[in-house]
Amino acid sequence: MIEKLSKAITLMKQTDFLKDQAARAGELRQRLLEHELVISVIGQFKRGKSSLINSFLGDEILPVGIIPLTTAVTEIRKGDSFRAKVYFSDDSEKEISRGELPDYISEQKNPNNQENVQVVRLWTENAPFGADITLVDTPGVGSVHQHNTLTSHDYMEKSDAVLFILSVDSPVSELERDFLLKARKHAAKFYFAVNKIDTISGDNLEEFQTKIEAFFCYPGIHALLFYRASHMLYKLRLYFVARLLSQIGRFFTGIEIHPGAKIGRRLFIDHGMGIVIGETAEIGDNVTIYHGVTLGGTGKEAGKRHPTVMDNVTIGAGAKILGPITIGENSKIGAGAVVVEPVLPDTTVVGIPASPKEKVPGIW
């Protein structure tokens, strides 16, 4: 069979029209040579796929819970001891520890697969199958994360068998039905398992409650939602509507963010009341701002009038940063400081006017 397959691959390679088919046939031949059987665990999001695999392994290796969603494919094989390696889309690879797994395979730590993970392979002595079997955990289909559905569908084409997870509350949804109709062309065998009960640990429940509390009770999150919407309108030159929406956000949150401001990822606004961020202000990634902070102008400039705050900056309560100055990355602005001059990276400034302060262990 392998000899006939090799001849077919040689013929297919003679034309570009069959290049993809030749590549897939080559993968099949390699799996036959290695006696490898690929079994993919697939299903709608939140069906308990990762929990099922952990049960097979008798170990909580894969991240599970109410919040996390699988964002990247994980291949599990038999090994002498635990080992994990990440393979990226640019063909690079990286050995990781067990504790680093969620950083690459969970939607919470790796949203939208921003790390460009192609696959994570791990080996464990707890695998209840031989070295010739690969068990695959795939992202859930049908969630708001469209890339997860596409990833699962693409990987299914590489599978010799599929274990499809269903739930008792809705045995087969319309989405699952459509997915299966498309999938039946690829996998040779389909097996179905019904998840009759979901279990959740106290830590997972606490994490879920914390997320829900933050979403409904943190004005900083609400203010950023208003900002993202108004900023989009601002870029479309719908200035009046953008300003109106931002003022509505200010009314409900006590935080005023001009829709023209540029804000990076993971801005954390603690408490938030009284924060003002001006039109030409720019904020980098991983910045923390406490209540009463102003990123404003001095009234003397035209054009760029407000500060630029680089990555990983912390701005204490009541601080005022005025004018088109730059706050260097990893800097800290003390509570109540008035900053009118640029701040170098990795610097802590306090006082009126703000000036650098010597570092004291354990204190800013």
Tab-separated table of C-alpha atoms in Angstrom, residues 223 225-235 238 241-246 257-260:
chain	number	residue	atom	x	y	z
A	223	ALA	CA	-15.271	53.407	30.298
A	225	LEU	CA	-15.973	49.871	26.211
A	226	PHE	CA	-17.434	53.337	25.614
A	227	TYR	CA	-14.010	54.545	24.443
A	228	ARG	CA	-13.449	51.717	21.954
A	229	ALA	CA	-16.843	52.364	20.354
A	230	SER	CA	-16.449	56.155	20.271
A	231	HIS	CA	-12.870	55.899	18.986
A	232	MET	CA	-14.070	53.765	16.070
A	233	LEU	CA	-16.683	56.412	15.245
A	234	TYR	CA	-14.023	59.127	15.570
A	235	LYS	CA	-11.807	57.376	13.012
A	238	LEU	CA	-18.328	60.904	12.845
A	241	VAL	CA	-21.611	61.054	17.451
A	242	ALA	CA	-18.231	59.996	18.870
A	243	ARG	CA	-18.152	62.896	21.328
A	244	LEU	CA	-21.779	62.296	22.298
A	245	LEU	CA	-21.076	58.629	23.059
A	246	SER	CA	-17.974	59.529	25.068
A	257	ILE	CA	-11.711	59.739	27.644
A	258	HIS	CA	-11.682	61.801	24.473
A	259	PRO	CA	-12.510	59.582	21.470
A	260	GLY	CA	-9.451	60.927	19.663
